CSV table of C-alpha atoms in Angstrom, one decimal:
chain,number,residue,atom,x,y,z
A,1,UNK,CA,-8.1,-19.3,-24.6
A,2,UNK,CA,-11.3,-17.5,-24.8
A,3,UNK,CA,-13.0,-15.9,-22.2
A,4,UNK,CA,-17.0,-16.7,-22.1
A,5,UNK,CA,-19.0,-14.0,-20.0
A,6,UNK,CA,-18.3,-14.1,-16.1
A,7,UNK,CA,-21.3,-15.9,-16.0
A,8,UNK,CA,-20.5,-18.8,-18.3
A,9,UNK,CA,-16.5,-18.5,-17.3
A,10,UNK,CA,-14.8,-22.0,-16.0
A,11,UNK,CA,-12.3,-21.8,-13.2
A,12,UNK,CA,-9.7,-22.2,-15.4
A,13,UNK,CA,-10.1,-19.5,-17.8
A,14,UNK,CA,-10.9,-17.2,-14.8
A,15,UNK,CA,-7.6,-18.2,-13.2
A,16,UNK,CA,-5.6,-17.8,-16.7
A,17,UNK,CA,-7.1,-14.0,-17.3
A,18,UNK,CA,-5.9,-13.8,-13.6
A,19,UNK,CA,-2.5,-14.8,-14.1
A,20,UNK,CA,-2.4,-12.5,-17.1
A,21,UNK,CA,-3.3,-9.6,-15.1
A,22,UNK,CA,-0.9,-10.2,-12.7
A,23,UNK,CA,2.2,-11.3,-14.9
A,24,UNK,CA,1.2,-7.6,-16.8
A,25,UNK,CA,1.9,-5.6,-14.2
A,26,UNK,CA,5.0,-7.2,-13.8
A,27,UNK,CA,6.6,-7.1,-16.4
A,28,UNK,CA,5.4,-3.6,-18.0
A,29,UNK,CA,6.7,-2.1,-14.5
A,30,UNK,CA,9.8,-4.2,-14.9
A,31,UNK,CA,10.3,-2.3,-18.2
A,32,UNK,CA,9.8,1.0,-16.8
A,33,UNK,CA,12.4,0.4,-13.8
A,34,UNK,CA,14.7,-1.0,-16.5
A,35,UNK,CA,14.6,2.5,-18.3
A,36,UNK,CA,16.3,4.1,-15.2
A,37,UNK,CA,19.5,2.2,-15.6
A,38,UNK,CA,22.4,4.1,-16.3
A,39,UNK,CA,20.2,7.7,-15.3
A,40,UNK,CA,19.1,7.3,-12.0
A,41,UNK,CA,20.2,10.3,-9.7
A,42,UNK,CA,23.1,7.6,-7.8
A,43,UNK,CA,24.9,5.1,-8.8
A,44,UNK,CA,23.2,3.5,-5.6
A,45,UNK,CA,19.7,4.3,-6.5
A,46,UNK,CA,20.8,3.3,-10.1
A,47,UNK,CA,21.2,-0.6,-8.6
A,48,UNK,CA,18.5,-0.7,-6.7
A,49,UNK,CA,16.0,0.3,-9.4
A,50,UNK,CA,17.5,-2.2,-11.6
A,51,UNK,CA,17.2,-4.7,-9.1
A,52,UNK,CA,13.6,-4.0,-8.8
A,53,UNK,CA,13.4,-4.2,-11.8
A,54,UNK,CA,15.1,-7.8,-12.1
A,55,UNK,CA,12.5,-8.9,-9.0
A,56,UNK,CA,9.7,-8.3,-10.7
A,57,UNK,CA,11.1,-9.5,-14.0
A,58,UNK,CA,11.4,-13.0,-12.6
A,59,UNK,CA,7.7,-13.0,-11.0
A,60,UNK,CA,6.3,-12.3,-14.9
A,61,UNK,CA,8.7,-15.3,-15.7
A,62,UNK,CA,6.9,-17.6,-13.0
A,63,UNK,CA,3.5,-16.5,-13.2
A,64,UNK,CA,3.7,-16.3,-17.8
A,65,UNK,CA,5.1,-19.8,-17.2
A,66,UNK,CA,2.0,-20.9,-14.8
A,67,UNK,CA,-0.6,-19.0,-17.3
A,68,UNK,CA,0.6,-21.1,-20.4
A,69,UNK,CA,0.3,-24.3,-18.6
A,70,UNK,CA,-3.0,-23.4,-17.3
A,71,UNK,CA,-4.3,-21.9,-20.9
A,72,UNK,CA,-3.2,-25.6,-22.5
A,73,UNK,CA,-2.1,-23.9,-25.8
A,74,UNK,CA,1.5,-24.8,-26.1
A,75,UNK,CA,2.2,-21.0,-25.4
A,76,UNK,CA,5.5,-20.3,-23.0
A,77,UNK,CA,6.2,-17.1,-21.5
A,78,UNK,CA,8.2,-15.6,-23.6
A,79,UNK,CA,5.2,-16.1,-26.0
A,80,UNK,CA,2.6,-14.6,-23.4
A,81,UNK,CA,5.2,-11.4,-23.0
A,82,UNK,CA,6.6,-11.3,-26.5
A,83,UNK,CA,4.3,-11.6,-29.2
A,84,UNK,CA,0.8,-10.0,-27.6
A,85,UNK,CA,-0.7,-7.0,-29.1
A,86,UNK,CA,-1.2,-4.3,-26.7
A,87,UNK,CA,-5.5,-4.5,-26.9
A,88,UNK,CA,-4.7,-8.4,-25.5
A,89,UNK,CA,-2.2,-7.1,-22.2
A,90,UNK,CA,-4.4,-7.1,-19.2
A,91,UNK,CA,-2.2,-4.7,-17.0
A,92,UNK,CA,-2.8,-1.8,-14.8
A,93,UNK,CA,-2.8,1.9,-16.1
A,94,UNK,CA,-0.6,2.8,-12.9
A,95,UNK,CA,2.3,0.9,-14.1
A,96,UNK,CA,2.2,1.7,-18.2
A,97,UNK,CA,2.7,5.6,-17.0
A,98,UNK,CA,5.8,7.3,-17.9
A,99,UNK,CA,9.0,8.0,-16.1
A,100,UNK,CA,9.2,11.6,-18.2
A,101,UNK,CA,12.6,11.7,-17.1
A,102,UNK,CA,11.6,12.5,-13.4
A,103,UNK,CA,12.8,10.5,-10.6
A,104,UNK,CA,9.9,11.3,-8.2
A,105,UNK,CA,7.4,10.2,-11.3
A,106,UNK,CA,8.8,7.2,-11.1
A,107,UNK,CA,9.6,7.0,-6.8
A,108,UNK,CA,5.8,7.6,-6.5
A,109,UNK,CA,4.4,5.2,-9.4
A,110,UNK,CA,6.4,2.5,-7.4
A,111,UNK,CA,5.4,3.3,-4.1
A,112,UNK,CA,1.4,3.4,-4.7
A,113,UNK,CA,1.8,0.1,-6.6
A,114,UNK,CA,4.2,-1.3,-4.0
A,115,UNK,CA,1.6,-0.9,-0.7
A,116,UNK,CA,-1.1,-2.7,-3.0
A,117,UNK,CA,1.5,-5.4,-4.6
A,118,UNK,CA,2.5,-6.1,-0.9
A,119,UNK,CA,-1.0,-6.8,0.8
A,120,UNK,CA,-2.1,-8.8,-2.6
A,121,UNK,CA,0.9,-11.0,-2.1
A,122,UNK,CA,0.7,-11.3,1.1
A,123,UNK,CA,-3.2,-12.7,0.8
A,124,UNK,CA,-2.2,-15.4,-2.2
A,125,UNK,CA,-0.6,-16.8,0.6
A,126,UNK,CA,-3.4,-18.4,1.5
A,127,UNK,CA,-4.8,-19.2,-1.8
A,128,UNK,CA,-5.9,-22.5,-2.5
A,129,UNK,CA,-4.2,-22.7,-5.6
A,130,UNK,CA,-0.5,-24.2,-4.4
A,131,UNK,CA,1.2,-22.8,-7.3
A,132,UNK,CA,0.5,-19.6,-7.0
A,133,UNK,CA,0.7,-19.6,-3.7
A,134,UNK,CA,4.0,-20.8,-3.6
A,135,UNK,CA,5.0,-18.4,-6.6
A,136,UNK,CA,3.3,-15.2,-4.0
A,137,UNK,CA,5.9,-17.2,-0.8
A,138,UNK,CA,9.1,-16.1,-3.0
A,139,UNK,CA,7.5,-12.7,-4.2
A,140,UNK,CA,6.2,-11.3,-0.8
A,141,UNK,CA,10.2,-11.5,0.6
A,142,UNK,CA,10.6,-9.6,-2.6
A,143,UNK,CA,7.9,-7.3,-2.2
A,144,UNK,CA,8.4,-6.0,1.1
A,145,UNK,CA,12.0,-4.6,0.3
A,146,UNK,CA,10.5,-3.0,-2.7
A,147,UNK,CA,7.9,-1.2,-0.4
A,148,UNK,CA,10.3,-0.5,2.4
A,149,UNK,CA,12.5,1.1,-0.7
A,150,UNK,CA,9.9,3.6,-2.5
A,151,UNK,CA,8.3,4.3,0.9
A,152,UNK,CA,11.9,5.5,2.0
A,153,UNK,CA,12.3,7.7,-0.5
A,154,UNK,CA,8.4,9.2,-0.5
A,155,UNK,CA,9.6,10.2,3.0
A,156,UNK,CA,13.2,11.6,1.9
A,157,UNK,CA,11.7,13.6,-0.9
A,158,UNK,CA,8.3,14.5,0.5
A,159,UNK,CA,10.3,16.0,3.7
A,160,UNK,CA,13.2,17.0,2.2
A,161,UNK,CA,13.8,20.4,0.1
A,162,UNK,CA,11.0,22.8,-0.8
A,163,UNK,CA,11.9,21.7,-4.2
A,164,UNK,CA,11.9,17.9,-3.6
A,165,UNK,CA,8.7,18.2,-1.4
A,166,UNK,CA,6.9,19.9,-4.4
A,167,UNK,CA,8.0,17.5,-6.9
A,168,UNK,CA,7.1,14.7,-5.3
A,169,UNK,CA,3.5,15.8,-4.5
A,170,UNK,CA,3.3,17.1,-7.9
A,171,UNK,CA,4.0,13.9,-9.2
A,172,UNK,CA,1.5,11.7,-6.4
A,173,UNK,CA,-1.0,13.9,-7.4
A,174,UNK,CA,-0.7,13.6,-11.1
A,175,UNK,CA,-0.8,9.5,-10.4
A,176,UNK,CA,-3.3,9.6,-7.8
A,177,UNK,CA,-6.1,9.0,-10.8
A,178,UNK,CA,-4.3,5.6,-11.5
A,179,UNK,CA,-4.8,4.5,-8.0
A,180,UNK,CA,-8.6,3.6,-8.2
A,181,UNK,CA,-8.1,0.6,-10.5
A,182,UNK,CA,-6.4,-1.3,-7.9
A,183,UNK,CA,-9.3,-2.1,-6.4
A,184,UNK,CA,-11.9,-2.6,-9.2
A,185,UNK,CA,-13.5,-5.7,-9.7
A,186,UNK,CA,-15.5,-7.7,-12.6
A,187,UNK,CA,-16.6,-11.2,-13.3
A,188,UNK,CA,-12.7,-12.7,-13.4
A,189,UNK,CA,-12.4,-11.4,-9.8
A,190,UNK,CA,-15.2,-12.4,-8.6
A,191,UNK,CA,-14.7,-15.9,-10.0
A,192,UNK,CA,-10.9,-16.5,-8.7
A,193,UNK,CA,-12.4,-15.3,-4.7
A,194,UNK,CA,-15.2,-17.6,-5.4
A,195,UNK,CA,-12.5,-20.3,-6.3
A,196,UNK,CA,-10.5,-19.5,-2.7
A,197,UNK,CA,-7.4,-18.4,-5.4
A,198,UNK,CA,-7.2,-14.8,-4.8
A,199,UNK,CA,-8.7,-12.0,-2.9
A,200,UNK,CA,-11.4,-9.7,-3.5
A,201,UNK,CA,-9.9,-6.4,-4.5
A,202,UNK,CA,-11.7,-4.0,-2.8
A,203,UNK,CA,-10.9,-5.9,0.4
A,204,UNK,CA,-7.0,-4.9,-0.1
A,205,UNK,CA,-8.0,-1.1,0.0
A,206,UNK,CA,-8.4,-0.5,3.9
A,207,UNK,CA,-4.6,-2.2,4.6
A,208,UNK,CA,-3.5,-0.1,1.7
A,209,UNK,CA,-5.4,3.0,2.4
A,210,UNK,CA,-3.3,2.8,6.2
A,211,UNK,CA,-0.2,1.9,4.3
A,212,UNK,CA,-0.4,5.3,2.3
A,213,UNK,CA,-1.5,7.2,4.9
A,214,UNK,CA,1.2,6.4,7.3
A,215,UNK,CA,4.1,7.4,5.1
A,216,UNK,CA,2.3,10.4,3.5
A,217,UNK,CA,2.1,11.5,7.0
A,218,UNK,CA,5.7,10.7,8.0
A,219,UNK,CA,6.8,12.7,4.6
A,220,UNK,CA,4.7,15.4,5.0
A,221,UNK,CA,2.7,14.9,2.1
A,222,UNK,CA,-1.2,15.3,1.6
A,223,UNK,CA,-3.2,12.7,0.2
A,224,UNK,CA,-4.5,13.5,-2.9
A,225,UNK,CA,-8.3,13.7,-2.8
A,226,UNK,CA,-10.8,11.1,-4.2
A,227,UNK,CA,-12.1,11.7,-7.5
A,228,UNK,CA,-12.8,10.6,-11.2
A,229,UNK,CA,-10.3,7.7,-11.5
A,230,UNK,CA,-8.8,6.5,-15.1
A,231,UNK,CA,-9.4,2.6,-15.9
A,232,UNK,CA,-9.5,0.2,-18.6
A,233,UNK,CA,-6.0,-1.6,-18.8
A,234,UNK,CA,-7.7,-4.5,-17.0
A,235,UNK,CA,-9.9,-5.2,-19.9
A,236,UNK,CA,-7.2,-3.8,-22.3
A,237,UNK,CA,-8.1,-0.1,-23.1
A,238,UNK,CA,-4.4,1.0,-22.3
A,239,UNK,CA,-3.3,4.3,-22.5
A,240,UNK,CA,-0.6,5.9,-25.6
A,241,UNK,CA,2.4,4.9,-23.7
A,242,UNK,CA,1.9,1.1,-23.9
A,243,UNK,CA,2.2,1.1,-27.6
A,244,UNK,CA,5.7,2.4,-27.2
A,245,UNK,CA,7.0,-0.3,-24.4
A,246,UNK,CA,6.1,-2.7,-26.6
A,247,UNK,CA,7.6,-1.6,-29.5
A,248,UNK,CA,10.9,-1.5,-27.7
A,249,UNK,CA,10.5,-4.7,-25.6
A,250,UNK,CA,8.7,-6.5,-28.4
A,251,UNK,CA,10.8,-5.6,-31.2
A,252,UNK,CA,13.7,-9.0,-31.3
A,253,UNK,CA,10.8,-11.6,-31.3
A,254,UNK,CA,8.9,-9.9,-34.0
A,255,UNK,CA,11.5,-8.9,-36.1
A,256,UNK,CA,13.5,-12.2,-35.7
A,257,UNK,CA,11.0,-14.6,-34.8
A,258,UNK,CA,12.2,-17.9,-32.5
A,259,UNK,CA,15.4,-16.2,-32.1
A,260,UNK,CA,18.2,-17.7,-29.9
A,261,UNK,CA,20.8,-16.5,-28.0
């Protein structure tokens, strides 16, 4: 499907480039939780990483599925995840960034995604659209373990060890510049809260901004300060590191096309 301008767009191929963004970020974070398996720090944490990883997993399966029934092209999810180029993934910058081997790169990458992934959920809800709604009823139970989880351990590092507190700020201030795309908005979002389907972004930020704050606060942590924020993996200018997840996630279907287990 084709997107016309945002003033030309249907409903339907606003809600389809919607669904896209959201099943992205699912499923490239999924990816990146997946790569702690078998390293994380415990055997515990080493679970429970996977297991976010899993959660998300199935909420790309759900929402792909929806997306190639709304697009009408006979495309499943596997063919929405599996055999897109990079430019055509509509994801977030946040959740592309790498883990370089650093547990608190990864603790808070989750946890700034997490108090934004929870309030959006917890607004499709209420969206008009029954399927998604229904698909955002399973996720938010999902959701709010995976926030309780990173904001657990933003507290336990950020007011932990001298050397714990300074790699986890270290690392929240390195991602901070990801955080302003959460809330950007263009002609898709304005269509789908026009349509009663989804929220406006920038009316998740004050819930979010609260969310942060709190547990900064409670780990002893200063909030990064406001500045030039990255963006683009919404409209598909992604960074290097995207290339490489789908190399590696990619690499089955494209080298064995229609392959079967």
């Amino acid at each position: 499907m084709t997107l016309d301008t945002p003033e030309t767009m249907t409903e339907q191929q606003a809600l389809f480039a919607y669904l896209l963004r959201l099943g992205d970020n699912a499923v490239v974070l999924s990816h990146r939780l997946g790569e702690w398996c078998g390293h994380a720090p415990v055997l515990e944490e080493d679970i429970a990483l996977i297991n976010v990883a899993l959660d998300l997993l199935g909420q790309a399966r759900s929402i792909m599925t929806y997306a190639g029934e709304v697009e009408g092209r006979g495309r499943d999810e596997d063919a929405l995840v599996y055999r897109r180029d990079g430019l055509d993934y509509r994801n977030l910058l946040l959740v592309e960034q790498p883990n370089e081997q650093n547990f608190a790169v990864a603790i808070a990458r989750q946890f700034l995604f997490d108090a934004w992934h929870y309030e959006l959920q917890t607004a499709l809800l209420q969206s008009r659209d029954a399927r998604l709604a229904a698909i955002a009823a399973k996720s938010v139970k999902e959701v709010t373990y995976h926030l309780r989880h990173s904001s657990e351990w933003m507290i336990r590092l950020g007011d932990g060890t001298a050397d714990s507190h300074a790699r986890i700020q270290e690392a929240l201030d390195d991602l901070w510049r990801y955080s302003g795309e959460l809330f950007e908005a263009d002609g898709v979002d304005e269509a789908i809260e026009a349509a009663g389907i989804g929220p406006h972004p920038q009316s998740l930020y004050p819930v979010w901004s609260r969310t942060v704050d709190r547990v900064l606060q409670e780990a002893t942590l200063a909030r990064p300060q406001d500045g030039w924020m990255q963006s683009g993996g919404r409209s598909g200018r992604h960074s290097e590191h995207l290339g490489y997840i789908l190399a590696e996630m990619q690499f089955l279907q494209r080298a064995y096309p229609d392959a079967r287990w």
